[in-house]
C-alpha cells in the first residue's frame, strides 16, 4: 500500500498486528541491538527494525527530505510514514510530503493536532508560538506524536550526530523510556555529504528551503535562515533558549 492518509485529531493511529511487546522486553531488545548494530550500515539497521517489529514499526519524518522513508521502504515496502501536520508548515514542506507519498512505496500518515490553529488561538490567545513555544510544540507536535505512535512498538527517525551538539551521542538504536518504545536512528552516523550522496543516487525529494539558506526546517513562525558557520539548528526558535521541539527529548 502506498499514498497519503490524513488522520484527524481524535483518531488513534497505528497498524494492526501482533500484541505489543512489554516495555522491558523492548528495552532489552534496544540495548542489545544498540551494541550489535553500532557500526552497521544504515540499511542493515533498518532491516533489523523491519524484521523485528513488522507492522508495529513506522518511520517518522519532518519532510526535510525523504531519505529515511526511502531507506526503510527498500526493506519494508508499504511501511507507515508518520508526518505531523501542524498547520504551520511551509508549503515547500508539504510538497516534499506529497512527493514522498506519490513516488515511494510507503503510506504517509498525516497527523493533525486536536485543535486547528484558529481553535488554539481562541483558547490560548493568538501566536502562542511567540509567547510560549514549548506549549505550542506540545499541542501541535508532541501530543499528536504520542497519539500517532500508540499502535507501534518501534519508530525510526532521521536524527544525525552531526546536526547539533545536542544530538552528538545519538545511538543507532535506543530505548525511548518516555514512550516505552524502541527508537531507531539508522542514519545517526551519516555526515551531510553521505546524505547528499544518497539523495543524488536515488533522486530523493528534498525541501527547497535548504537551497534558500535554511539549515533546519520546522514550522514557519519559528524557523529562520541560518548564517554561514552557524549550527544548522540555530535558525529554530532563534529568540528562545530552545533547540528541540520535544519530540526527541
JSON list of C-alpha atoms in Angstrom, two decimals:
[
{"chain": "A", "resi": 1, "resn": "UNK", "atom": "CA", "xyz": [0.00, 0.00, 0.00]},
{"chain": "A", "resi": 2, "resn": "UNK", "atom": "CA", "xyz": [1.23, 3.49, -0.76]},
{"chain": "A", "resi": 3, "resn": "UNK", "atom": "CA", "xyz": [-0.07, 7.03, -0.74]},
{"chain": "A", "resi": 4, "resn": "UNK", "atom": "CA", "xyz": [-1.14, 9.62, 1.81]},
{"chain": "A", "resi": 5, "resn": "UNK", "atom": "CA", "xyz": [-3.71, 9.21, 4.57]},
{"chain": "A", "resi": 6, "resn": "UNK", "atom": "CA", "xyz": [-4.96, 12.11, 6.67]},
{"chain": "A", "resi": 7, "resn": "UNK", "atom": "CA", "xyz": [-5.77, 11.49, 10.32]},
{"chain": "A", "resi": 8, "resn": "UNK", "atom": "CA", "xyz": [-7.91, 13.97, 12.22]},
{"chain": "A", "resi": 9, "resn": "UNK", "atom": "CA", "xyz": [-7.29, 14.99, 15.80]},
{"chain": "A", "resi": 10, "resn": "UNK", "atom": "CA", "xyz": [-9.31, 12.37, 17.65]},
{"chain": "A", "resi": 11, "resn": "UNK", "atom": "CA", "xyz": [-8.39, 9.24, 15.71]},
{"chain": "A", "resi": 12, "resn": "UNK", "atom": "CA", "xyz": [-5.87, 6.75, 17.03]},
{"chain": "A", "resi": 13, "resn": "UNK", "atom": "CA", "xyz": [-3.20, 5.90, 14.53]},
{"chain": "A", "resi": 14, "resn": "UNK", "atom": "CA", "xyz": [-1.32, 2.65, 14.24]},
{"chain": "A", "resi": 15, "resn": "UNK", "atom": "CA", "xyz": [-1.14, -0.58, 12.32]},
{"chain": "A", "resi": 16, "resn": "UNK", "atom": "CA", "xyz": [-2.87, -3.75, 13.32]},
{"chain": "A", "resi": 17, "resn": "UNK", "atom": "CA", "xyz": [-0.60, -6.64, 14.14]},
{"chain": "A", "resi": 18, "resn": "UNK", "atom": "CA", "xyz": [0.63, -8.90, 16.93]},
{"chain": "A", "resi": 19, "resn": "UNK", "atom": "CA", "xyz": [0.21, -7.85, 20.53]},
{"chain": "A", "resi": 20, "resn": "UNK", "atom": "CA", "xyz": [2.78, -5.30, 21.55]},
{"chain": "A", "resi": 21, "resn": "UNK", "atom": "CA", "xyz": [5.82, -6.36, 23.50]},
{"chain": "A", "resi": 22, "resn": "UNK", "atom": "CA", "xyz": [6.28, -5.49, 27.15]},
{"chain": "A", "resi": 23, "resn": "UNK", "atom": "CA", "xyz": [8.35, -2.29, 27.64]},
{"chain": "A", "resi": 24, "resn": "UNK", "atom": "CA", "xyz": [11.06, -4.22, 29.49]},
{"chain": "A", "resi": 25, "resn": "UNK", "atom": "CA", "xyz": [11.37, -6.63, 26.57]},
{"chain": "A", "resi": 26, "resn": "UNK", "atom": "CA", "xyz": [11.60, -3.67, 24.23]},
{"chain": "A", "resi": 27, "resn": "UNK", "atom": "CA", "xyz": [14.28, -2.09, 26.39]},
{"chain": "A", "resi": 28, "resn": "UNK", "atom": "CA", "xyz": [16.34, -5.29, 26.30]},
{"chain": "A", "resi": 29, "resn": "UNK", "atom": "CA", "xyz": [15.95, -5.55, 22.53]},
{"chain": "A", "resi": 30, "resn": "UNK", "atom": "CA", "xyz": [17.06, -1.95, 22.09]},
{"chain": "A", "resi": 31, "resn": "UNK", "atom": "CA", "xyz": [20.09, -2.28, 24.33]},
{"chain": "A", "resi": 32, "resn": "UNK", "atom": "CA", "xyz": [21.28, -5.44, 22.56]},
{"chain": "A", "resi": 33, "resn": "UNK", "atom": "CA", "xyz": [20.69, -4.02, 19.09]},
{"chain": "A", "resi": 34, "resn": "UNK", "atom": "CA", "xyz": [22.33, -0.74, 20.04]},
{"chain": "A", "resi": 35, "resn": "UNK", "atom": "CA", "xyz": [25.52, -2.64, 20.80]},
{"chain": "A", "resi": 36, "resn": "UNK", "atom": "CA", "xyz": [25.42, -5.11, 17.93]},
{"chain": "A", "resi": 37, "resn": "UNK", "atom": "CA", "xyz": [24.41, -2.60, 15.24]},
{"chain": "A", "resi": 38, "resn": "UNK", "atom": "CA", "xyz": [26.52, 0.33, 16.41]},
{"chain": "A", "resi": 39, "resn": "UNK", "atom": "CA", "xyz": [28.75, 0.17, 13.34]},
{"chain": "A", "resi": 40, "resn": "UNK", "atom": "CA", "xyz": [26.30, -1.46, 10.93]},
{"chain": "A", "resi": 41, "resn": "UNK", "atom": "CA", "xyz": [25.27, 0.11, 7.61]},
{"chain": "A", "resi": 42, "resn": "UNK", "atom": "CA", "xyz": [22.06, 2.13, 7.74]},
{"chain": "A", "resi": 43, "resn": "UNK", "atom": "CA", "xyz": [20.21, -0.33, 5.51]},
{"chain": "A", "resi": 44, "resn": "UNK", "atom": "CA", "xyz": [21.01, -3.19, 7.92]},
{"chain": "A", "resi": 45, "resn": "UNK", "atom": "CA", "xyz": [19.76, -1.18, 10.89]},
{"chain": "A", "resi": 46, "resn": "UNK", "atom": "CA", "xyz": [16.52, -0.52, 9.02]},
{"chain": "A", "resi": 47, "resn": "UNK", "atom": "CA", "xyz": [16.26, -4.20, 8.03]},
{"chain": "A", "resi": 48, "resn": "UNK", "atom": "CA", "xyz": [16.67, -5.30, 11.65]},
{"chain": "A", "resi": 49, "resn": "UNK", "atom": "CA", "xyz": [13.86, -2.99, 12.75]},
{"chain": "A", "resi": 50, "resn": "UNK", "atom": "CA", "xyz": [11.53, -4.06, 9.95]},
{"chain": "A", "resi": 51, "resn": "UNK", "atom": "CA", "xyz": [12.12, -7.77, 10.58]},
{"chain": "A", "resi": 52, "resn": "UNK", "atom": "CA", "xyz": [11.91, -7.45, 14.37]},
{"chain": "A", "resi": 53, "resn": "UNK", "atom": "CA", "xyz": [8.76, -5.35, 14.61]},
{"chain": "A", "resi": 54, "resn": "UNK", "atom": "CA", "xyz": [6.90, -5.84, 11.33]},
{"chain": "A", "resi": 55, "resn": "UNK", "atom": "CA", "xyz": [3.73, -3.78, 11.18]},
{"chain": "A", "resi": 56, "resn": "UNK", "atom": "CA", "xyz": [4.44, -2.40, 14.64]},
{"chain": "A", "resi": 57, "resn": "UNK", "atom": "CA", "xyz": [7.32, -0.37, 13.20]},
{"chain": "A", "resi": 58, "resn": "UNK", "atom": "CA", "xyz": [6.95, 3.01, 11.49]},
{"chain": "A", "resi": 59, "resn": "UNK", "atom": "CA", "xyz": [9.03, 5.90, 10.21]},
{"chain": "A", "resi": 60, "resn": "UNK", "atom": "CA", "xyz": [8.56, 9.47, 11.41]},
{"chain": "A", "resi": 61, "resn": "UNK", "atom": "CA", "xyz": [9.55, 12.30, 9.11]},
{"chain": "A", "resi": 62, "resn": "UNK", "atom": "CA", "xyz": [9.57, 16.09, 9.24]},
{"chain": "A", "resi": 63, "resn": "UNK", "atom": "CA", "xyz": [9.80, 16.03, 5.44]},
{"chain": "A", "resi": 64, "resn": "UNK", "atom": "CA", "xyz": [13.03, 17.97, 5.31]},
{"chain": "A", "resi": 65, "resn": "UNK", "atom": "CA", "xyz": [13.76, 15.19, 2.83]},
{"chain": "A", "resi": 66, "resn": "UNK", "atom": "CA", "xyz": [12.60, 11.66, 2.08]},
{"chain": "A", "resi": 67, "resn": "UNK", "atom": "CA", "xyz": [15.86, 9.88, 2.89]},
{"chain": "A", "resi": 68, "resn": "UNK", "atom": "CA", "xyz": [14.80, 7.71, 5.84]},
{"chain": "A", "resi": 69, "resn": "UNK", "atom": "CA", "xyz": [11.39, 6.96, 4.32]},
{"chain": "A", "resi": 70, "resn": "UNK", "atom": "CA", "xyz": [13.12, 5.75, 1.17]},
{"chain": "A", "resi": 71, "resn": "UNK", "atom": "CA", "xyz": [15.79, 3.81, 3.07]},
{"chain": "A", "resi": 72, "resn": "UNK", "atom": "CA", "xyz": [13.23, 1.89, 5.12]},
{"chain": "A", "resi": 73, "resn": "UNK", "atom": "CA", "xyz": [10.95, 1.32, 2.13]},
{"chain": "A", "resi": 74, "resn": "UNK", "atom": "CA", "xyz": [13.76, -0.66, 0.48]},
{"chain": "A", "resi": 75, "resn": "UNK", "atom": "CA", "xyz": [13.49, -3.33, 3.18]},
{"chain": "A", "resi": 76, "resn": "UNK", "atom": "CA", "xyz": [9.84, -2.78, 4.20]},
{"chain": "A", "resi": 77, "resn": "UNK", "atom": "CA", "xyz": [7.71, -1.69, 1.22]},
{"chain": "A", "resi": 78, "resn": "UNK", "atom": "CA", "xyz": [4.41, -0.20, 2.38]},
{"chain": "A", "resi": 79, "resn": "UNK", "atom": "CA", "xyz": [5.81, 0.99, 5.71]},
{"chain": "A", "resi": 80, "resn": "UNK", "atom": "CA", "xyz": [3.86, 3.69, 7.53]},
{"chain": "A", "resi": 81, "resn": "UNK", "atom": "CA", "xyz": [5.49, 7.13, 7.47]},
{"chain": "A", "resi": 82, "resn": "UNK", "atom": "CA", "xyz": [4.14, 9.46, 10.17]},
{"chain": "A", "resi": 83, "resn": "UNK", "atom": "CA", "xyz": [4.17, 13.19, 9.39]},
{"chain": "A", "resi": 84, "resn": "UNK", "atom": "CA", "xyz": [2.95, 15.73, 11.95]},
{"chain": "A", "resi": 85, "resn": "UNK", "atom": "CA", "xyz": [0.85, 18.24, 10.03]},
{"chain": "A", "resi": 86, "resn": "UNK", "atom": "CA", "xyz": [0.97, 21.13, 12.50]},
{"chain": "A", "resi": 87, "resn": "UNK", "atom": "CA", "xyz": [-0.98, 23.53, 10.30]},
{"chain": "A", "resi": 88, "resn": "UNK", "atom": "CA", "xyz": [2.05, 25.83, 10.35]},
{"chain": "A", "resi": 89, "resn": "UNK", "atom": "CA", "xyz": [4.33, 24.19, 7.81]},
{"chain": "A", "resi": 90, "resn": "UNK", "atom": "CA", "xyz": [5.94, 25.89, 4.85]},
{"chain": "A", "resi": 91, "resn": "UNK", "atom": "CA", "xyz": [4.30, 24.96, 1.52]},
{"chain": "A", "resi": 92, "resn": "UNK", "atom": "CA", "xyz": [7.67, 23.52, 0.48]},
{"chain": "A", "resi": 93, "resn": "UNK", "atom": "CA", "xyz": [7.50, 21.01, 3.34]},
{"chain": "A", "resi": 94, "resn": "UNK", "atom": "CA", "xyz": [4.04, 19.84, 2.30]},
{"chain": "A", "resi": 95, "resn": "UNK", "atom": "CA", "xyz": [5.30, 19.40, -1.25]},
{"chain": "A", "resi": 96, "resn": "UNK", "atom": "CA", "xyz": [8.01, 17.02, -0.01]},
{"chain": "A", "resi": 97, "resn": "UNK", "atom": "CA", "xyz": [5.36, 15.08, 1.92]},
{"chain": "A", "resi": 98, "resn": "UNK", "atom": "CA", "xyz": [3.21, 14.76, -1.18]},
{"chain": "A", "resi": 99, "resn": "UNK", "atom": "CA", "xyz": [6.19, 13.72, -3.33]},
{"chain": "A", "resi": 100, "resn": "UNK", "atom": "CA", "xyz": [7.19, 11.03, -0.84]},
{"chain": "A", "resi": 101, "resn": "UNK", "atom": "CA", "xyz": [3.63, 9.69, -0.83]},
{"chain": "A", "resi": 102, "resn": "UNK", "atom": "CA", "xyz": [3.45, 9.74, -4.63]},
{"chain": "A", "resi": 103, "resn": "UNK", "atom": "CA", "xyz": [6.85, 8.33, -5.52]},
{"chain": "A", "resi": 104, "resn": "UNK", "atom": "CA", "xyz": [7.74, 5.85, -2.77]},
{"chain": "A", "resi": 105, "resn": "UNK", "atom": "CA", "xyz": [6.17, 2.53, -1.73]},
{"chain": "A", "resi": 106, "resn": "UNK", "atom": "CA", "xyz": [5.09, 3.91, 1.66]},
{"chain": "A", "resi": 107, "resn": "UNK", "atom": "CA", "xyz": [1.88, 5.01, 3.35]},
{"chain": "A", "resi": 108, "resn": "UNK", "atom": "CA", "xyz": [2.23, 8.57, 4.62]},
{"chain": "A", "resi": 109, "resn": "UNK", "atom": "CA", "xyz": [0.02, 9.22, 7.64]},
{"chain": "A", "resi": 110, "resn": "UNK", "atom": "CA", "xyz": [-0.51, 12.95, 8.02]},
{"chain": "A", "resi": 111, "resn": "UNK", "atom": "CA", "xyz": [-1.38, 13.53, 11.66]},
{"chain": "A", "resi": 112, "resn": "UNK", "atom": "CA", "xyz": [-3.09, 16.72, 12.81]},
{"chain": "A", "resi": 113, "resn": "UNK", "atom": "CA", "xyz": [-3.30, 18.27, 16.29]},
{"chain": "A", "resi": 114, "resn": "UNK", "atom": "CA", "xyz": [-6.58, 18.06, 18.16]},
{"chain": "A", "resi": 115, "resn": "UNK", "atom": "CA", "xyz": [-7.16, 21.78, 17.54]},
{"chain": "A", "resi": 116, "resn": "UNK", "atom": "CA", "xyz": [-6.79, 23.86, 14.40]},
{"chain": "A", "resi": 117, "resn": "UNK", "atom": "CA", "xyz": [-4.53, 26.91, 14.63]},
{"chain": "A", "resi": 118, "resn": "UNK", "atom": "CA", "xyz": [-7.65, 29.08, 14.91]},
{"chain": "A", "resi": 119, "resn": "UNK", "atom": "CA", "xyz": [-9.08, 26.98, 17.74]},
{"chain": "A", "resi": 120, "resn": "UNK", "atom": "CA", "xyz": [-5.75, 27.14, 19.55]},
{"chain": "A", "resi": 121, "resn": "UNK", "atom": "CA", "xyz": [-5.69, 30.91, 19.16]},
{"chain": "A", "resi": 122, "resn": "UNK", "atom": "CA", "xyz": [-9.18, 31.08, 20.64]},
{"chain": "A", "resi": 123, "resn": "UNK", "atom": "CA", "xyz": [-8.27, 29.01, 23.69]},
{"chain": "A", "resi": 124, "resn": "UNK", "atom": "CA", "xyz": [-4.70, 30.16, 24.38]},
{"chain": "A", "resi": 125, "resn": "UNK", "atom": "CA", "xyz": [-4.52, 33.51, 22.61]},
{"chain": "A", "resi": 126, "resn": "UNK", "atom": "CA", "xyz": [-3.00, 34.32, 19.21]},
{"chain": "A", "resi": 127, "resn": "UNK", "atom": "CA", "xyz": [0.57, 33.47, 18.29]},
{"chain": "A", "resi": 128, "resn": "UNK", "atom": "CA", "xyz": [1.25, 31.09, 21.16]},
{"chain": "A", "resi": 129, "resn": "UNK", "atom": "CA", "xyz": [4.46, 30.15, 19.35]},
{"chain": "A", "resi": 130, "resn": "UNK", "atom": "CA", "xyz": [5.81, 33.66, 20.03]},
{"chain": "A", "resi": 131, "resn": "UNK", "atom": "CA", "xyz": [4.91, 33.65, 23.72]},
{"chain": "A", "resi": 132, "resn": "UNK", "atom": "CA", "xyz": [5.41, 30.04, 24.78]},
{"chain": "A", "resi": 133, "resn": "UNK", "atom": "CA", "xyz": [6.93, 27.87, 22.04]},
{"chain": "A", "resi": 134, "resn": "UNK", "atom": "CA", "xyz": [7.19, 24.86, 24.38]},
{"chain": "A", "resi": 135, "resn": "UNK", "atom": "CA", "xyz": [3.43, 24.91, 24.90]},
{"chain": "A", "resi": 136, "resn": "UNK", "atom": "CA", "xyz": [2.81, 25.32, 21.18]},
{"chain": "A", "resi": 137, "resn": "UNK", "atom": "CA", "xyz": [5.10, 22.40, 20.36]},
{"chain": "A", "resi": 138, "resn": "UNK", "atom": "CA", "xyz": [3.39, 20.28, 22.99]},
{"chain": "A", "resi": 139, "resn": "UNK", "atom": "CA", "xyz": [-0.02, 20.92, 21.45]},
{"chain": "A", "resi": 140, "resn": "UNK", "atom": "CA", "xyz": [0.93, 20.72, 17.79]},
{"chain": "A", "resi": 141, "resn": "UNK", "atom": "CA", "xyz": [3.75, 18.16, 17.78]},
{"chain": "A", "resi": 142, "resn": "UNK", "atom": "CA", "xyz": [4.34, 16.22, 20.98]},
{"chain": "A", "resi": 143, "resn": "UNK", "atom": "CA", "xyz": [0.76, 15.20, 21.79]},
{"chain": "A", "resi": 144, "resn": "UNK", "atom": "CA", "xyz": [-0.01, 14.27, 18.16]},
{"chain": "A", "resi": 145, "resn": "UNK", "atom": "CA", "xyz": [3.14, 12.11, 18.06]},
{"chain": "A", "resi": 146, "resn": "UNK", "atom": "CA", "xyz": [2.16, 10.32, 21.28]},
{"chain": "A", "resi": 147, "resn": "UNK", "atom": "CA", "xyz": [-1.20, 9.52, 19.70]},
{"chain": "A", "resi": 148, "resn": "UNK", "atom": "CA", "xyz": [0.29, 8.56, 16.35]},
{"chain": "A", "resi": 149, "resn": "UNK", "atom": "CA", "xyz": [2.77, 6.12, 17.89]},
{"chain": "A", "resi": 150, "resn": "UNK", "atom": "CA", "xyz": [0.20, 4.38, 20.09]},
{"chain": "A", "resi": 151, "resn": "UNK", "atom": "CA", "xyz": [-0.05, 1.38, 17.76]},
{"chain": "A", "resi": 152, "resn": "UNK", "atom": "CA", "xyz": [3.68, 0.82, 17.28]},
{"chain": "A", "resi": 153, "resn": "UNK", "atom": "CA", "xyz": [6.48, -0.77, 19.28]},
{"chain": "A", "resi": 154, "resn": "UNK", "atom": "CA", "xyz": [9.29, 0.99, 17.41]},
{"chain": "A", "resi": 155, "resn": "UNK", "atom": "CA", "xyz": [9.82, 4.05, 15.27]},
{"chain": "A", "resi": 156, "resn": "UNK", "atom": "CA", "xyz": [12.57, 5.36, 13.03]},
{"chain": "A", "resi": 157, "resn": "UNK", "atom": "CA", "xyz": [13.72, 8.96, 12.86]},
{"chain": "A", "resi": 158, "resn": "UNK", "atom": "CA", "xyz": [16.28, 10.84, 10.78]},
{"chain": "A", "resi": 159, "resn": "UNK", "atom": "CA", "xyz": [18.43, 12.18, 13.64]},
{"chain": "A", "resi": 160, "resn": "UNK", "atom": "CA", "xyz": [22.14, 12.59, 12.85]},
{"chain": "A", "resi": 161, "resn": "UNK", "atom": "CA", "xyz": [25.00, 13.21, 15.24]},
{"chain": "A", "resi": 162, "resn": "UNK", "atom": "CA", "xyz": [26.49, 15.97, 13.12]},
{"chain": "A", "resi": 163, "resn": "UNK", "atom": "CA", "xyz": [23.33, 18.10, 13.18]},
{"chain": "A", "resi": 164, "resn": "UNK", "atom": "CA", "xyz": [23.99, 19.77, 16.53]},
{"chain": "A", "resi": 165, "resn": "UNK", "atom": "CA", "xyz": [25.81, 19.25, 19.85]},
{"chain": "A", "resi": 166, "resn": "UNK", "atom": "CA", "xyz": [22.56, 18.08, 21.45]},
{"chain": "A", "resi": 167, "resn": "UNK", "atom": "CA", "xyz": [22.46, 15.14, 19.02]},
{"chain": "A", "resi": 168, "resn": "UNK", "atom": "CA", "xyz": [26.15, 14.21, 19.12]},
{"chain": "A", "resi": 169, "resn": "UNK", "atom": "CA", "xyz": [25.55, 11.00, 21.12]},
{"chain": "A", "resi": 170, "resn": "UNK", "atom": "CA", "xyz": [22.53, 9.72, 19.20]},
{"chain": "A", "resi": 171, "resn": "UNK", "atom": "CA", "xyz": [22.54, 5.89, 19.18]},
{"chain": "A", "resi": 172, "resn": "UNK", "atom": "CA", "xyz": [21.53, 3.92, 16.11]},
{"chain": "A", "resi": 173, "resn": "UNK", "atom": "CA", "xyz": [19.07, 2.00, 18.30]},
{"chain": "A", "resi": 174, "resn": "UNK", "atom": "CA", "xyz": [17.91, 3.16, 21.70]},
{"chain": "A", "resi": 175, "resn": "UNK", "atom": "CA", "xyz": [15.00, 2.88, 24.10]},
{"chain": "A", "resi": 176, "resn": "UNK", "atom": "CA", "xyz": [12.59, 5.80, 24.39]},
{"chain": "A", "resi": 177, "resn": "UNK", "atom": "CA", "xyz": [11.72, 5.40, 28.07]},
{"chain": "A", "resi": 178, "resn": "UNK", "atom": "CA", "xyz": [9.22, 8.24, 27.97]},
{"chain": "A", "resi": 179, "resn": "UNK", "atom": "CA", "xyz": [7.10, 6.41, 25.40]},
{"chain": "A", "resi": 180, "resn": "UNK", "atom": "CA", "xyz": [8.12, 2.84, 26.20]},
{"chain": "A", "resi": 181, "resn": "UNK", "atom": "CA", "xyz": [9.23, 2.20, 22.63]},
{"chain": "A", "resi": 182, "resn": "UNK", "atom": "CA", "xyz": [12.33, 1.38, 20.64]},
{"chain": "A", "resi": 183, "resn": "UNK", "atom": "CA", "xyz": [13.71, 4.31, 18.71]},
{"chain": "A", "resi": 184, "resn": "UNK", "atom": "CA", "xyz": [15.78, 3.62, 15.61]},
{"chain": "A", "resi": 185, "resn": "UNK", "atom": "CA", "xyz": [18.11, 6.21, 14.08]},
{"chain": "A", "resi": 186, "resn": "UNK", "atom": "CA", "xyz": [19.53, 4.38, 11.05]},
{"chain": "A", "resi": 187, "resn": "UNK", "atom": "CA", "xyz": [21.47, 7.36, 9.66]},
{"chain": "A", "resi": 188, "resn": "UNK", "atom": "CA", "xyz": [22.76, 8.63, 13.02]},
{"chain": "A", "resi": 189, "resn": "UNK", "atom": "CA", "xyz": [26.38, 8.23, 11.91]},
{"chain": "A", "resi": 190, "resn": "UNK", "atom": "CA", "xyz": [25.94, 9.78, 8.46]},
{"chain": "A", "resi": 191, "resn": "UNK", "atom": "CA", "xyz": [27.51, 13.07, 7.53]},
{"chain": "A", "resi": 192, "resn": "UNK", "atom": "CA", "xyz": [25.81, 15.68, 5.38]},
{"chain": "A", "resi": 193, "resn": "UNK", "atom": "CA", "xyz": [27.99, 14.51, 2.50]},
{"chain": "A", "resi": 194, "resn": "UNK", "atom": "CA", "xyz": [26.61, 10.98, 2.84]},
{"chain": "A", "resi": 195, "resn": "UNK", "atom": "CA", "xyz": [23.06, 12.32, 2.93]},
{"chain": "A", "resi": 196, "resn": "UNK", "atom": "CA", "xyz": [23.73, 14.36, -0.21]},
{"chain": "A", "resi": 197, "resn": "UNK", "atom": "CA", "xyz": [25.20, 11.31, -1.96]},
{"chain": "A", "resi": 198, "resn": "UNK", "atom": "CA", "xyz": [22.12, 9.22, -1.10]},
{"chain": "A", "resi": 199, "resn": "UNK", "atom": "CA", "xyz": [19.82, 11.97, -2.33]},
{"chain": "A", "resi": 200, "resn": "UNK", "atom": "CA", "xyz": [21.68, 12.16, -5.64]},
{"chain": "A", "resi": 201, "resn": "UNK", "atom": "CA", "xyz": [21.84, 8.39, -6.10]},
{"chain": "A", "resi": 202, "resn": "UNK", "atom": "CA", "xyz": [18.14, 7.76, -5.54]},
{"chain": "A", "resi": 203, "resn": "UNK", "atom": "CA", "xyz": [16.68, 11.13, -6.62]},
{"chain": "A", "resi": 204, "resn": "UNK", "atom": "CA", "xyz": [15.17, 11.75, -3.19]},
{"chain": "A", "resi": 205, "resn": "UNK", "atom": "CA", "xyz": [12.81, 14.72, -2.67]},
{"chain": "A", "resi": 206, "resn": "UNK", "atom": "CA", "xyz": [14.47, 17.48, -0.63]},
{"chain": "A", "resi": 207, "resn": "UNK", "atom": "CA", "xyz": [12.91, 20.60, 0.83]},
{"chain": "A", "resi": 208, "resn": "UNK", "atom": "CA", "xyz": [13.63, 23.56, -1.46]},
{"chain": "A", "resi": 209, "resn": "UNK", "atom": "CA", "xyz": [14.23, 25.81, 1.55]},
{"chain": "A", "resi": 210, "resn": "UNK", "atom": "CA", "xyz": [17.68, 24.32, 2.11]},
{"chain": "A", "resi": 211, "resn": "UNK", "atom": "CA", "xyz": [18.78, 25.94, -1.13]},
{"chain": "A", "resi": 212, "resn": "UNK", "atom": "CA", "xyz": [17.48, 29.29, 0.19]},
{"chain": "A", "resi": 213, "resn": "UNK", "atom": "CA", "xyz": [19.64, 29.45, 3.30]},
{"chain": "A", "resi": 214, "resn": "UNK", "atom": "CA", "xyz": [17.72, 27.39, 5.84]},
{"chain": "A", "resi": 215, "resn": "UNK", "atom": "CA", "xyz": [19.80, 24.91, 7.85]},
{"chain": "A", "resi": 216, "resn": "UNK", "atom": "CA", "xyz": [16.91, 23.18, 9.63]},
{"chain": "A", "resi": 217, "resn": "UNK", "atom": "CA", "xyz": [13.24, 23.42, 8.78]},
{"chain": "A", "resi": 218, "resn": "UNK", "atom": "CA", "xyz": [10.25, 23.34, 11.09]},
{"chain": "A", "resi": 219, "resn": "UNK", "atom": "CA", "xyz": [7.09, 25.43, 11.37]},
{"chain": "A", "resi": 220, "resn": "UNK", "atom": "CA", "xyz": [7.34, 28.74, 9.51]},
{"chain": "A", "resi": 221, "resn": "UNK", "atom": "CA", "xyz": [6.84, 31.08, 12.53]},
{"chain": "A", "resi": 222, "resn": "UNK", "atom": "CA", "xyz": [9.77, 29.50, 14.40]},
{"chain": "A", "resi": 223, "resn": "UNK", "atom": "CA", "xyz": [12.27, 28.99, 11.58]},
{"chain": "A", "resi": 224, "resn": "UNK", "atom": "CA", "xyz": [14.72, 31.47, 10.08]},
{"chain": "A", "resi": 225, "resn": "UNK", "atom": "CA", "xyz": [17.60, 31.28, 7.66]},
{"chain": "A", "resi": 226, "resn": "UNK", "atom": "CA", "xyz": [20.98, 30.44, 9.15]},
{"chain": "A", "resi": 227, "resn": "UNK", "atom": "CA", "xyz": [24.20, 32.36, 8.61]},
{"chain": "A", "resi": 228, "resn": "UNK", "atom": "CA", "xyz": [27.49, 30.94, 7.40]},
{"chain": "A", "resi": 229, "resn": "UNK", "atom": "CA", "xyz": [29.19, 28.99, 10.17]},
{"chain": "A", "resi": 230, "resn": "UNK", "atom": "CA", "xyz": [26.10, 28.75, 12.38]},
{"chain": "A", "resi": 231, "resn": "UNK", "atom": "CA", "xyz": [24.84, 25.50, 13.84]},
{"chain": "A", "resi": 232, "resn": "UNK", "atom": "CA", "xyz": [22.17, 24.28, 11.38]},
{"chain": "A", "resi": 233, "resn": "UNK", "atom": "CA", "xyz": [19.57, 24.26, 14.15]},
{"chain": "A", "resi": 234, "resn": "UNK", "atom": "CA", "xyz": [20.34, 27.82, 15.28]},
{"chain": "A", "resi": 235, "resn": "UNK", "atom": "CA", "xyz": [17.58, 29.00, 12.99]},
{"chain": "A", "resi": 236, "resn": "UNK", "atom": "CA", "xyz": [14.95, 27.21, 15.07]},
{"chain": "A", "resi": 237, "resn": "UNK", "atom": "CA", "xyz": [13.27, 29.23, 17.88]},
{"chain": "A", "resi": 238, "resn": "UNK", "atom": "CA", "xyz": [16.05, 31.81, 17.46]},
{"chain": "A", "resi": 239, "resn": "UNK", "atom": "CA", "xyz": [14.66, 34.18, 20.12]},
{"chain": "A", "resi": 240, "resn": "UNK", "atom": "CA", "xyz": [14.49, 31.45, 22.78]},
{"chain": "A", "resi": 241, "resn": "UNK", "atom": "CA", "xyz": [16.85, 29.09, 24.63]},
{"chain": "A", "resi": 242, "resn": "UNK", "atom": "CA", "xyz": [15.36, 26.21, 22.72]},
{"chain": "A", "resi": 243, "resn": "UNK", "atom": "CA", "xyz": [16.78, 23.87, 20.06]},
{"chain": "A", "resi": 244, "resn": "UNK", "atom": "CA", "xyz": [14.40, 20.91, 20.22]},
{"chain": "A", "resi": 245, "resn": "UNK", "atom": "CA", "xyz": [10.61, 20.73, 19.92]},
{"chain": "A", "resi": 246, "resn": "UNK", "atom": "CA", "xyz": [10.27, 17.91, 22.44]},
{"chain": "A", "resi": 247, "resn": "UNK", "atom": "CA", "xyz": [9.83, 15.01, 20.02]},
{"chain": "A", "resi": 248, "resn": "UNK", "atom": "CA", "xyz": [13.35, 13.73, 20.60]},
{"chain": "A", "resi": 249, "resn": "UNK", "atom": "CA", "xyz": [13.93, 14.59, 24.25]}
]
